[in-house]
PDB file of C-alpha atoms in Angstrom:
ATOM      1  CA  UNK A   1     204.659  24.306 195.154  1.00 90.00           C
ATOM      2  CA  UNK A   2     207.795  25.594 196.631  1.00 91.00           C
ATOM      3  CA  UNK A   3     206.722  25.142 200.352  1.00 89.00           C
ATOM      4  CA  UNK A   4     206.407  21.682 199.595  1.00 88.00           C
ATOM      5  CA  UNK A   5     209.862  20.772 198.134  1.00 89.00           C
ATOM      6  CA  UNK A   6     211.174  23.132 200.922  1.00 88.00           C
ATOM      7  CA  UNK A   7     208.997  20.764 203.625  1.00 85.00           C
ATOM      8  CA  UNK A   8     210.667  17.493 201.575  1.00 82.00           C
ATOM      9  CA  UNK A   9     214.131  18.621 201.303  1.00 84.00           C
ATOM     10  CA  UNK A  10     214.210  19.625 205.142  1.00 83.00           C
ATOM     11  CA  UNK A  11     212.962  16.302 205.660  1.00 79.00           C
ATOM     12  CA  UNK A  12     215.527  14.372 203.836  1.00 75.00           C
ATOM     13  CA  UNK A  13     218.831  16.971 203.948  1.00 79.00           C
ATOM     14  CA  UNK A  14     218.450  17.298 200.121  1.00 78.00           C
ATOM     15  CA  UNK A  15     219.942  20.501 198.691  1.00 84.00           C
ATOM     16  CA  UNK A  16     217.519  23.352 199.540  1.00 88.00           C
ATOM     17  CA  UNK A  17     214.876  23.752 196.484  1.00 88.00           C
ATOM     18  CA  UNK A  18     215.182  27.027 193.915  1.00 90.00           C
ATOM     19  CA  UNK A  19     211.678  29.063 193.062  1.00 91.00           C
ATOM     20  CA  UNK A  20     212.800  28.577 189.504  1.00 88.00           C
ATOM     21  CA  UNK A  21     212.430  24.783 190.364  1.00 87.00           C
ATOM     22  CA  UNK A  22     208.641  25.078 192.003  1.00 90.00           C
ATOM     23  CA  UNK A  23     207.753  27.101 189.027  1.00 89.00           C
ATOM     24  CA  UNK A  24     208.589  24.806 185.991  1.00 87.00           C
ATOM     25  CA  UNK A  25     207.270  22.054 188.330  1.00 89.00           C
ATOM     26  CA  UNK A  26     203.786  23.596 188.581  1.00 89.00           C
ATOM     27  CA  UNK A  27     203.495  24.354 185.298  1.00 89.00           C
ATOM     28  CA  UNK A  28     204.150  21.551 183.915  1.00 87.00           C
ATOM     29  CA  UNK A  29     201.535  19.734 181.902  1.00 87.00           C
ATOM     30  CA  UNK A  30     201.897  15.820 180.769  1.00 84.00           C
ATOM     31  CA  UNK A  31     199.563  15.008 177.831  1.00 85.00           C
ATOM     32  CA  UNK A  32     199.662  10.596 177.241  1.00 81.00           C
ATOM     33  CA  UNK A  33     197.288   9.722 174.768  1.00 81.00           C
ATOM     34  CA  UNK A  34     196.764   5.817 174.339  1.00 79.00           C
ATOM     35  CA  UNK A  35     194.541   4.100 171.442  1.00 77.00           C
ATOM     36  CA  UNK A  36     194.037   1.640 168.646  1.00 73.00           C
ATOM     37  CA  UNK A  37     196.262   2.597 166.126  1.00 68.00           C
ATOM     38  CA  UNK A  38     194.120   1.499 163.152  1.00 69.00           C
ATOM     39  CA  UNK A  39     190.920   3.766 164.722  1.00 65.00           C
ATOM     40  CA  UNK A  40     188.790   0.813 164.334  1.00 64.00           C
ATOM     41  CA  UNK A  41     187.942  -0.201 167.391  1.00 65.00           C
ATOM     42  CA  UNK A  42     186.972   1.736 170.751  1.00 67.00           C
ATOM     43  CA  UNK A  43     190.049   1.470 173.897  1.00 63.00           C
ATOM     44  CA  UNK A  44     187.260  -0.522 176.453  1.00 66.00           C
ATOM     45  CA  UNK A  45     187.124  -3.276 173.441  1.00 69.00           C
ATOM     46  CA  UNK A  46     190.426  -4.226 173.034  1.00 66.00           C
ATOM     47  CA  UNK A  47     191.584  -7.419 174.597  1.00 66.00           C
ATOM     48  CA  UNK A  48     195.302  -7.436 176.349  1.00 62.00           C
ATOM     49  CA  UNK A  49     197.294  -8.984 173.670  1.00 61.00           C
ATOM     50  CA  UNK A  50     196.024  -6.714 171.228  1.00 67.00           C
ATOM     51  CA  UNK A  51     198.561  -3.888 170.369  1.00 69.00           C
ATOM     52  CA  UNK A  52     198.234  -0.538 171.259  1.00 74.00           C
ATOM     53  CA  UNK A  53     199.038   2.790 170.182  1.00 79.00           C
ATOM     54  CA  UNK A  54     200.780   5.746 172.336  1.00 81.00           C
ATOM     55  CA  UNK A  55     202.019   9.688 172.619  1.00 83.00           C
ATOM     56  CA  UNK A  56     203.432  11.225 175.282  1.00 83.00           C
ATOM     57  CA  UNK A  57     204.120  15.423 175.282  1.00 85.00           C
ATOM     58  CA  UNK A  58     205.269  17.941 178.029  1.00 85.00           C
ATOM     59  CA  UNK A  59     204.592  21.356 178.117  1.00 87.00           C
ATOM     60  CA  UNK A  60     206.027  23.905 181.280  1.00 85.00           C
ATOM     61  CA  UNK A  61     202.270  26.533 180.421  1.00 82.00           C
ATOM     62  CA  UNK A  62     203.462  26.430 176.597  1.00 82.00           C
ATOM     63  CA  UNK A  63     203.945  25.066 173.320  1.00 83.00           C
ATOM     64  CA  UNK A  64     204.658  21.416 174.021  1.00 85.00           C
ATOM     65  CA  UNK A  65     208.585  20.744 174.479  1.00 84.00           C
ATOM     66  CA  UNK A  66     209.405  17.203 173.782  1.00 85.00           C
ATOM     67  CA  UNK A  67     207.130  14.745 172.433  1.00 86.00           C
ATOM     68  CA  UNK A  68     207.310  11.214 172.151  1.00 86.00           C
ATOM     69  CA  UNK A  69     205.237   8.297 170.103  1.00 86.00           C
ATOM     70  CA  UNK A  70     205.008   4.234 169.847  1.00 83.00           C
ATOM     71  CA  UNK A  71     203.197   3.773 166.945  1.00 83.00           C
ATOM     72  CA  UNK A  72     203.046   0.104 166.315  1.00 80.00           C
ATOM     73  CA  UNK A  73     206.615  -0.535 167.264  1.00 80.00           C
ATOM     74  CA  UNK A  74     208.207   2.256 165.725  1.00 85.00           C
ATOM     75  CA  UNK A  75     209.378   5.542 167.731  1.00 87.00           C
ATOM     76  CA  UNK A  76     209.152   9.105 166.862  1.00 89.00           C
ATOM     77  CA  UNK A  77     210.043  12.028 168.896  1.00 88.00           C
ATOM     78  CA  UNK A  78     210.153  15.697 168.650  1.00 88.00           C
ATOM     79  CA  UNK A  79     212.366  18.266 170.983  1.00 86.00           C
ATOM     80  CA  UNK A  80     211.589  21.773 170.545  1.00 84.00           C
ATOM     81  CA  UNK A  81     215.113  23.654 170.917  1.00 79.00           C
ATOM     82  CA  UNK A  82     213.570  27.144 171.312  1.00 79.00           C
ATOM     83  CA  UNK A  83     210.663  25.700 173.468  1.00 82.00           C
ATOM     84  CA  UNK A  84     212.833  24.878 175.840  1.00 78.00           C
ATOM     85  CA  UNK A  85     215.641  27.541 175.654  1.00 75.00           C
ATOM     86  CA  UNK A  86     212.497  29.971 176.629  1.00 76.00           C
ATOM     87  CA  UNK A  87     210.026  28.321 178.565  1.00 75.00           C
ATOM     88  CA  UNK A  88     212.335  25.685 180.510  1.00 73.00           C
ATOM     89  CA  UNK A  89     215.771  27.475 180.854  1.00 71.00           C
ATOM     90  CA  UNK A  90     213.751  31.148 180.610  1.00 70.00           C
ATOM     91  CA  UNK A  91     217.094  32.266 178.604  1.00 65.00           C
ATOM     92  CA  UNK A  92     217.971  36.085 178.381  1.00 71.00           C
ATOM     93  CA  UNK A  93     217.490  37.540 174.933  1.00 76.00           C
ATOM     94  CA  UNK A  94     220.557  36.549 173.712  1.00 74.00           C
ATOM     95  CA  UNK A  95     220.161  32.423 174.574  1.00 73.00           C
ATOM     96  CA  UNK A  96     216.906  33.029 173.163  1.00 74.00           C
ATOM     97  CA  UNK A  97     218.441  34.704 170.019  1.00 77.00           C
ATOM     98  CA  UNK A  98     220.955  31.747 169.876  1.00 76.00           C
ATOM     99  CA  UNK A  99     217.903  29.271 169.417  1.00 77.00           C
ATOM    100  CA  UNK A 100     216.267  31.335 166.902  1.00 80.00           C
ATOM    101  CA  UNK A 101     219.564  31.315 164.913  1.00 79.00           C
ATOM    102  CA  UNK A 102     220.036  27.631 165.615  1.00 80.00           C
ATOM    103  CA  UNK A 103     216.690  26.472 164.176  1.00 83.00           C
ATOM    104  CA  UNK A 104     216.872  29.075 161.293  1.00 86.00           C
ATOM    105  CA  UNK A 105     220.038  27.428 160.361  1.00 85.00           C
ATOM    106  CA  UNK A 106     218.899  23.931 161.077  1.00 86.00           C
ATOM    107  CA  UNK A 107     215.902  24.486 158.089  1.00 86.00           C
ATOM    108  CA  UNK A 108     218.986  25.159 155.334  1.00 87.00           C
ATOM    109  CA  UNK A 109     221.083  21.927 155.623  1.00 89.00           C
ATOM    110  CA  UNK A 110     221.438  20.181 152.633  1.00 90.00           C
ATOM    111  CA  UNK A 111     218.478  17.526 151.536  1.00 90.00           C
ATOM    112  CA  UNK A 112     220.859  14.739 152.168  1.00 90.00           C
ATOM    113  CA  UNK A 113     220.823  15.479 155.903  1.00 92.00           C
ATOM    114  CA  UNK A 114     216.822  16.054 155.661  1.00 91.00           C
ATOM    115  CA  UNK A 115     215.700  13.679 158.351  1.00 91.00           C
ATOM    116  CA  UNK A 116     218.214  15.468 160.764  1.00 91.00           C
ATOM    117  CA  UNK A 117     217.291  19.121 159.702  1.00 91.00           C
ATOM    118  CA  UNK A 118     213.549  17.998 160.448  1.00 90.00           C
ATOM    119  CA  UNK A 119     214.371  17.027 163.965  1.00 89.00           C
ATOM    120  CA  UNK A 120     216.828  20.059 164.625  1.00 88.00           C
ATOM    121  CA  UNK A 121     213.388  22.616 163.220  1.00 87.00           C
ATOM    122  CA  UNK A 122     211.487  20.304 165.841  1.00 87.00           C
ATOM    123  CA  UNK A 123     209.616  17.711 163.400  1.00 89.00           C
ATOM    124  CA  UNK A 124     208.148  14.615 164.146  1.00 90.00           C
ATOM    125  CA  UNK A 125     211.151  12.186 163.066  1.00 90.00           C
ATOM    126  CA  UNK A 126     211.872   8.430 163.377  1.00 91.00           C
ATOM    127  CA  UNK A 127     214.363   6.998 165.852  1.00 89.00           C
ATOM    128  CA  UNK A 128     216.253   4.310 166.890  1.00 87.00           C
ATOM    129  CA  UNK A 129     215.635   4.009 171.085  1.00 79.00           C
ATOM    130  CA  UNK A 130     217.836   1.636 170.779  1.00 80.00           C
ATOM    131  CA  UNK A 131     220.533   3.651 169.571  1.00 82.00           C
ATOM    132  CA  UNK A 132     220.584   6.289 172.687  1.00 74.00           C
ATOM    133  CA  UNK A 133     224.145   5.879 173.417  1.00 76.00           C
ATOM    134  CA  UNK A 134     224.848   7.648 170.310  1.00 83.00           C
ATOM    135  CA  UNK A 135     222.752   9.628 169.943  1.00 81.00           C
ATOM    136  CA  UNK A 136     223.531  11.901 173.284  1.00 76.00           C
ATOM    137  CA  UNK A 137     227.522  11.089 172.076  1.00 79.00           C
ATOM    138  CA  UNK A 138     226.473  13.168 168.178  1.00 82.00           C
ATOM    139  CA  UNK A 139     224.602  15.840 170.779  1.00 79.00           C
ATOM    140  CA  UNK A 140     226.869  16.547 173.148  1.00 73.00           C
ATOM    141  CA  UNK A 141     230.011  16.656 171.085  1.00 77.00           C
ATOM    142  CA  UNK A 142     228.831  18.849 168.118  1.00 75.00           C
ATOM    143  CA  UNK A 143     225.835  20.721 169.420  1.00 67.00           C
ATOM    144  CA  UNK A 144     226.532  24.733 170.259  1.00 57.00           C
ATOM    145  CA  UNK A 145     223.332  24.596 172.861  1.00 56.00           C
ATOM    146  CA  UNK A 146     225.555  24.001 175.995  1.00 60.00           C
ATOM    147  CA  UNK A 147     225.410  21.062 178.101  1.00 63.00           C
ATOM    148  CA  UNK A 148     222.156  21.568 179.776  1.00 64.00           C
ATOM    149  CA  UNK A 149     220.486  21.883 176.702  1.00 63.00           C
ATOM    150  CA  UNK A 150     222.303  19.097 174.727  1.00 62.00           C
ATOM    151  CA  UNK A 151     221.410  16.334 177.503  1.00 65.00           C
ATOM    152  CA  UNK A 152     217.468  16.966 177.260  1.00 66.00           C
ATOM    153  CA  UNK A 153     218.266  16.820 173.079  1.00 67.00           C
ATOM    154  CA  UNK A 154     219.623  13.842 173.827  1.00 66.00           C
ATOM    155  CA  UNK A 155     217.390  12.778 176.656  1.00 66.00           C
ATOM    156  CA  UNK A 156     214.031  12.413 173.887  1.00 64.00           C
ATOM    157  CA  UNK A 157     215.971   9.894 172.459  1.00 60.00           C
ATOM    158  CA  UNK A 158     215.986   7.647 175.126  1.00 54.00           C
ATOM    159  CA  UNK A 159     211.852   7.655 175.118  1.00 52.00           C
ATOM    160  CA  UNK A 160     209.719   5.191 173.940  1.00 43.00           C
ATOM    161  CA  UNK A 161     210.628   1.775 174.811  1.00 45.00           C
ATOM    162  CA  UNK A 162     209.122   1.615 178.483  1.00 48.00           C
ATOM    163  CA  UNK A 163     207.078   4.655 178.666  1.00 51.00           C
ATOM    164  CA  UNK A 164     205.162   3.413 175.157  1.00 56.00           C
ATOM    165  CA  UNK A 165     205.576  -0.055 175.855  1.00 58.00           C
ATOM    166  CA  UNK A 166     201.989  -1.265 174.910  1.00 57.00           C
ATOM    167  CA  UNK A 167     202.197  -4.318 177.432  1.00 61.00           C
ATOM    168  CA  UNK A 168     203.315  -1.781 180.101  1.00 60.00           C
ATOM    169  CA  UNK A 169     199.840   0.482 179.194  1.00 59.00           C
ATOM    170  CA  UNK A 170     197.855  -2.908 180.021  1.00 62.00           C
ATOM    171  CA  UNK A 171     199.630  -3.629 183.003  1.00 65.00           C
ATOM    172  CA  UNK A 172     198.452   0.093 184.418  1.00 64.00           C
ATOM    173  CA  UNK A 173     195.538  -0.640 183.477  1.00 63.00           C
ATOM    174  CA  UNK A 174     195.164  -3.713 185.253  1.00 67.00           C
ATOM    175  CA  UNK A 175     196.538  -2.283 188.156  1.00 67.00           C
ATOM    176  CA  UNK A 176     194.587   0.520 188.606  1.00 66.00           C
ATOM    177  CA  UNK A 177     191.232  -1.872 187.987  1.00 67.00           C
ATOM    178  CA  UNK A 178     192.612  -3.561 190.704  1.00 69.00           C
ATOM    179  CA  UNK A 179     193.298  -1.385 193.576  1.00 64.00           C
ATOM    180  CA  UNK A 180     189.791   0.362 192.923  1.00 63.00           C
ATOM    181  CA  UNK A 181     188.408  -2.999 192.875  1.00 67.00           C
ATOM    182  CA  UNK A 182     190.377  -4.855 196.144  1.00 66.00           C
ATOM    183  CA  UNK A 183     190.936  -3.262 199.532  1.00 66.00           C
ATOM    184  CA  UNK A 184     189.391   0.180 198.395  1.00 75.00           C
ATOM    185  CA  UNK A 185     186.548   2.006 200.001  1.00 84.00           C
ATOM    186  CA  UNK A 186     184.034   4.659 197.749  1.00 81.00           C
ATOM    187  CA  UNK A 187     181.856   6.719 199.153  1.00 86.00           C
ATOM    188  CA  UNK A 188     179.766   9.365 197.748  1.00 87.00           C
ATOM    189  CA  UNK A 189     180.740  13.408 197.956  1.00 86.00           C
ATOM    190  CA  UNK A 190     178.149  15.118 195.619  1.00 88.00           C
ATOM    191  CA  UNK A 191     177.921  16.752 192.553  1.00 88.00           C
ATOM    192  CA  UNK A 192     180.286  19.056 191.120  1.00 86.00           C
ATOM    193  CA  UNK A 193     180.005  20.803 187.589  1.00 81.00           C
ATOM    194  CA  UNK A 194     177.743  18.210 186.216  1.00 84.00           C
ATOM    195  CA  UNK A 195     180.230  15.256 187.579  1.00 87.00           C
ATOM    196  CA  UNK A 196     179.787  12.823 190.260  1.00 91.00           C
ATOM    197  CA  UNK A 197     181.836  12.808 193.140  1.00 91.00           C
ATOM    198  CA  UNK A 198     183.449   9.354 194.292  1.00 89.00           C
ATOM    199  CA  UNK A 199     185.689   9.710 197.239  1.00 91.00           C
ATOM    200  CA  UNK A 200     188.515   6.506 197.511  1.00 89.00           C
ATOM    201  CA  UNK A 201     190.049   5.517 200.729  1.00 91.00           C
ATOM    202  CA  UNK A 202     192.722   2.792 200.136  1.00 89.00           C
ATOM    203  CA  UNK A 203     196.568   1.948 201.634  1.00 89.00           C
ATOM    204  CA  UNK A 204     198.826   3.636 200.727  1.00 90.00           C
ATOM    205  CA  UNK A 205     201.220   0.917 199.087  1.00 89.00           C
ATOM    206  CA  UNK A 206     198.913   0.636 197.380  1.00 86.00           C
ATOM    207  CA  UNK A 207     197.728   3.311 195.486  1.00 87.00           C
ATOM    208  CA  UNK A 208     201.396   3.530 195.037  1.00 87.00           C
ATOM    209  CA  UNK A 209     201.053   0.003 193.002  1.00 82.00           C
ATOM    210  CA  UNK A 210     198.319   1.785 190.479  1.00 80.00           C
ATOM    211  CA  UNK A 211     199.546   4.705 189.912  1.00 82.00           C
ATOM    212  CA  UNK A 212     203.544   4.328 189.691  1.00 79.00           C
ATOM    213  CA  UNK A 213     203.688   4.314 185.866  1.00 74.00           C
ATOM    214  CA  UNK A 214     202.580   7.660 185.880  1.00 77.00           C
ATOM    215  CA  UNK A 215     204.844   8.136 188.917  1.00 82.00           C
ATOM    216  CA  UNK A 216     207.267   7.135 187.462  1.00 80.00           C
ATOM    217  CA  UNK A 217     207.081   9.258 184.644  1.00 78.00           C
ATOM    218  CA  UNK A 218     206.306  12.415 185.974  1.00 79.00           C
ATOM    219  CA  UNK A 219     209.461  11.689 188.262  1.00 81.00           C
ATOM    220  CA  UNK A 220     211.192  10.717 184.523  1.00 78.00           C
ATOM    221  CA  UNK A 221     210.200  13.991 183.145  1.00 77.00           C
ATOM    222  CA  UNK A 222     211.294  16.031 185.389  1.00 79.00           C
ATOM    223  CA  UNK A 223     214.568  14.701 186.205  1.00 78.00           C
ATOM    224  CA  UNK A 224     215.557  15.326 182.437  1.00 75.00           C
ATOM    225  CA  UNK A 225     215.011  18.947 183.843  1.00 76.00           C
ATOM    226  CA  UNK A 226     217.460  18.800 186.523  1.00 78.00           C
ATOM    227  CA  UNK A 227     213.659  19.333 188.884  1.00 83.00           C
ATOM    228  CA  UNK A 228     213.477  17.214 191.682  1.00 85.00           C
ATOM    229  CA  UNK A 229     211.550  14.537 192.173  1.00 83.00           C
ATOM    230  CA  UNK A 230     207.380  15.303 193.487  1.00 82.00           C
ATOM    231  CA  UNK A 231     206.894  11.945 194.535  1.00 81.00           C
ATOM    232  CA  UNK A 232     208.660   9.743 197.529  1.00 80.00           C
ATOM    233  CA  UNK A 233     207.520   5.684 198.558  1.00 83.00           C
ATOM    234  CA  UNK A 234     204.728   6.503 200.836  1.00 87.00           C
ATOM    235  CA  UNK A 235     206.609   6.628 204.687  1.00 81.00           C
ATOM    236  CA  UNK A 236     203.344   3.923 205.374  1.00 87.00           C
ATOM    237  CA  UNK A 237     203.068   1.951 203.200  1.00 89.00           C
ATOM    238  CA  UNK A 238     199.865   0.056 205.362  1.00 90.00           C
ATOM    239  CA  UNK A 239     198.369   4.025 206.165  1.00 90.00           C
ATOM    240  CA  UNK A 240     195.031   5.095 204.748  1.00 91.00           C
ATOM    241  CA  UNK A 241     194.854   7.390 201.974  1.00 91.00           C
ATOM    242  CA  UNK A 242     192.546   9.511 200.174  1.00 91.00           C
ATOM    243  CA  UNK A 243     191.451  10.453 195.940  1.00 89.00           C
ATOM    244  CA  UNK A 244     188.737  12.315 194.747  1.00 90.00           C
ATOM    245  CA  UNK A 245     187.242  10.621 191.510  1.00 87.00           C
ATOM    246  CA  UNK A 246     184.948  13.226 188.952  1.00 89.00           C
ATOM    247  CA  UNK A 247     182.111  10.763 187.153  1.00 87.00           C
ATOM    248  CA  UNK A 248     180.472  12.482 183.758  1.00 85.00           C
ATOM    249  CA  UNK A 249     177.842  10.489 182.371  1.00 83.00           C
ATOM    250  CA  UNK A 250     179.242   6.682 184.061  1.00 81.00           C
ATOM    251  CA  UNK A 251     182.924   7.594 182.532  1.00 79.00           C
ATOM    252  CA  UNK A 252     185.541   8.886 184.415  1.00 81.00           C
ATOM    253  CA  UNK A 253     186.965  12.263 183.611  1.00 84.00           C
ATOM    254  CA  UNK A 254     189.281  13.126 186.614  1.00 88.00           C
ATOM    255  CA  UNK A 255     191.251  11.856 189.231  1.00 87.00           C
ATOM    256  CA  UNK A 256     192.951  14.012 192.136  1.00 90.00           C
ATOM    257  CA  UNK A 257     195.372  12.548 194.477  1.00 90.00           C
ATOM    258  CA  UNK A 258     197.354  14.817 196.779  1.00 91.00           C
ATOM    259  CA  UNK A 259     200.893  12.976 196.825  1.00 89.00           C
ATOM    260  CA  UNK A 260     201.418  14.352 200.148  1.00 88.00           C
ATOM    261  CA  UNK A 261     199.706  11.381 201.852  1.00 90.00           C
ATOM    262  CA  UNK A 262     202.203   9.418 200.623  1.00 87.00           C
ATOM    263  CA  UNK A 263     205.073  11.699 202.617  1.00 78.00           C
ATOM    264  CA  UNK A 264     203.773  10.965 206.351  1.00 72.00           C
ATOM    265  CA  UNK A 265     202.516  14.175 208.943  1.00 73.00           C
ATOM    266  CA  UNK A 266     203.998  16.862 207.837  1.00 74.00           C
ATOM    267  CA  UNK A 267     204.762  16.453 204.472  1.00 75.00           C
ATOM    268  CA  UNK A 268     202.695  19.001 202.885  1.00 81.00           C
ATOM    269  CA  UNK A 269     199.885  19.260 200.417  1.00 86.00           C
ATOM    270  CA  UNK A 270     200.087  18.627 196.793  1.00 88.00           C
ATOM    271  CA  UNK A 271     197.923  17.961 194.724  1.00 87.00           C
ATOM    272  CA  UNK A 272     197.899  15.725 191.638  1.00 87.00           C
ATOM    273  CA  UNK A 273     195.320  16.372 188.741  1.00 87.00           C
ATOM    274  CA  UNK A 274     194.311  13.836 186.052  1.00 86.00           C
ATOM    275  CA  UNK A 275     191.789  14.382 183.551  1.00 86.00           C
ATOM    276  CA  UNK A 276     190.622  11.406 181.731  1.00 80.00           C
ATOM    277  CA  UNK A 277     188.924  12.449 178.527  1.00 77.00           C
ATOM    278  CA  UNK A 278     188.197  11.071 175.124  1.00 71.00           C
ATOM    279  CA  UNK A 279     189.629  11.979 171.262  1.00 66.00           C
ATOM    280  CA  UNK A 280     193.026  11.998 170.942  1.00 66.00           C
ATOM    281  CA  UNK A 281     195.265  15.557 171.503  1.00 71.00           C
ATOM    282  CA  UNK A 282     198.050  13.838 169.627  1.00 78.00           C
ATOM    283  CA  UNK A 283     197.678  12.160 166.874  1.00 81.00           C
ATOM    284  CA  UNK A 284     199.026   8.614 166.832  1.00 80.00           C
ATOM    285  CA  UNK A 285     199.461   8.053 162.876  1.00 80.00           C
ATOM    286  CA  UNK A 286     202.922   7.811 161.697  1.00 81.00           C
ATOM    287  CA  UNK A 287     204.325  11.180 160.318  1.00 79.00           C
ATOM    288  CA  UNK A 288     203.441  10.639 156.325  1.00 72.00           C
ATOM    289  CA  UNK A 289     206.061  13.048 155.362  1.00 65.00           C
ATOM    290  CA  UNK A 290     208.775  10.616 157.489  1.00 58.00           C
ATOM    291  CA  UNK A 291     210.336   7.356 155.134  1.00 73.00           C
ATOM    292  CA  UNK A 292     213.567   7.532 157.101  1.00 87.00           C
ATOM    293  CA  UNK A 293     215.035   6.719 160.450  1.00 91.00           C
ATOM    294  CA  UNK A 294     217.672   9.737 162.521  1.00 91.00           C
ATOM    295  CA  UNK A 295     220.891   8.416 162.602  1.00 90.00           C
ATOM    296  CA  UNK A 296     223.267   9.087 164.749  1.00 89.00           C
ATOM    297  CA  UNK A 297     225.928   9.173 161.876  1.00 92.00           C
ATOM    298  CA  UNK A 298     223.592  12.281 160.023  1.00 92.00           C
ATOM    299  CA  UNK A 299     222.556  13.571 163.363  1.00 90.00           C
ATOM    300  CA  UNK A 300     226.617  13.733 163.758  1.00 89.00           C
ATOM    301  CA  UNK A 301     227.008  15.534 160.517  1.00 91.00           C
ATOM    302  CA  UNK A 302     224.159  18.351 161.292  1.00 90.00           C
ATOM    303  CA  UNK A 303     225.345  19.445 164.100  1.00 88.00           C
ATOM    304  CA  UNK A 304     229.283  19.957 163.314  1.00 88.00           C
ATOM    305  CA  UNK A 305     227.510  21.630 159.473  1.00 86.00           C
ATOM    306  CA  UNK A 306     225.719  23.610 162.471  1.00 84.00           C
ATOM    307  CA  UNK A 307     228.779  24.358 164.763  1.00 82.00           C
ATOM    308  CA  UNK A 308     231.115  25.360 161.966  1.00 82.00           C
ATOM    309  CA  UNK A 309     228.409  27.649 161.203  1.00 77.00           C
ATOM    310  CA  UNK A 310     228.169  29.885 164.482  1.00 75.00           C
ATOM    311  CA  UNK A 311     232.197  29.484 164.855  1.00 76.00           C
ATOM    312  CA  UNK A 312     232.213  31.451 161.451  1.00 74.00           C
ATOM    313  CA  UNK A 313     228.796  33.914 162.023  1.00 69.00           C
ATOM    314  CA  UNK A 314     231.044  34.590 165.974  1.00 69.00           C
ATOM    315  CA  UNK A 315     234.447  35.150 164.175  1.00 69.00           C
ATOM    316  CA  UNK A 316     233.177  37.157 161.408  1.00 63.00           C
ATOM    317  CA  UNK A 317     234.732  40.938 161.696  1.00 52.00           C
ATOM    318  CA  UNK A 318     231.371  42.777 159.994  1.00 56.00           C
ATOM    319  CA  UNK A 319     229.513  41.728 163.104  1.00 51.00           C
ATOM    320  CA  UNK A 320     227.991  44.240 164.129  1.00 49.00           C
ATOM    321  CA  UNK A 321     227.827  44.992 167.729  1.00 46.00           C
ATOM    322  CA  UNK A 322     223.711  44.438 168.685  1.00 42.00           C
ATOM    323  CA  UNK A 323     222.341  42.742 171.177  1.00 43.00           C
ATOM    324  CA  UNK A 324     219.967  40.240 170.783  1.00 42.00           C
ATOM    325  CA  UNK A 325     218.315  39.381 167.277  1.00 41.00           C
ATOM    326  CA  UNK A 326     219.484  42.582 165.622  1.00 35.00           C
ATOM    327  CA  UNK A 327     222.627  40.882 165.167  1.00 35.00           C
ATOM    328  CA  UNK A 328     223.719  39.601 161.970  1.00 32.00           C
TER     329      UNK A 328
END
């Protein structure tokens, strides 16, 4: 990953990547779930006009850092502050302790701020994605976690609309199918672990169109954490590129595609692995305990309350001078 980023930066004249960038991108796992919100019809039996439910979660080799659901037009988000601090920013003992304090203090918020309390503790809460600016302002002005973490939390509020729009999901499925049916050549490539392997060759521009929603989502999720993009438009849209498919029991189960093929000669290799499976790793139902939408106003009050607690703790003359989680 580091070699790939270094090659692109040198070629495009961009800033030199760090090993931390490479580590995060190498560990990045993006989970997307799409299905029938009523769990009554198989996805392949649904029509383009039928509603879909969707969910996305992101982690860096550990617990999910952020997640978003779109269920029948309602948007739910989850942000794990302590996971972000620990896994993304590699927080030291003091930073991890501060994040733990934050989550613990959030759990003590009064019932009048129940939805904001749940959100700050990392539970699923319903939000209005069209109020993103107000959420972002509340987080940026009143959080004590620092600018980077504030932007991560605020960015989660902008998800849902474009990412999980049912019409966009149907377009993705249609474009992917069209790419495999038109202008692509397929060749058997043997078997592996009980799966039939198929090599697909098609023009780079066609592959980009087919994978564009996924690659855009991958780029946006990385950019949220300040990571350099791993996807660049094809240098030559007509150049032939190759993907490898794994088919089990007549069903596509895995796609492997080298993103370096888009960069032309000398771009290096970067295999992107996509695993497709049945089932639902994220529940496609609305959290039953949530009845209210998180408002920017409640989020502001909750963050102001937590900031006051944090300031009082730091100004306490009786506070022991012990680093990390042993500090009262």
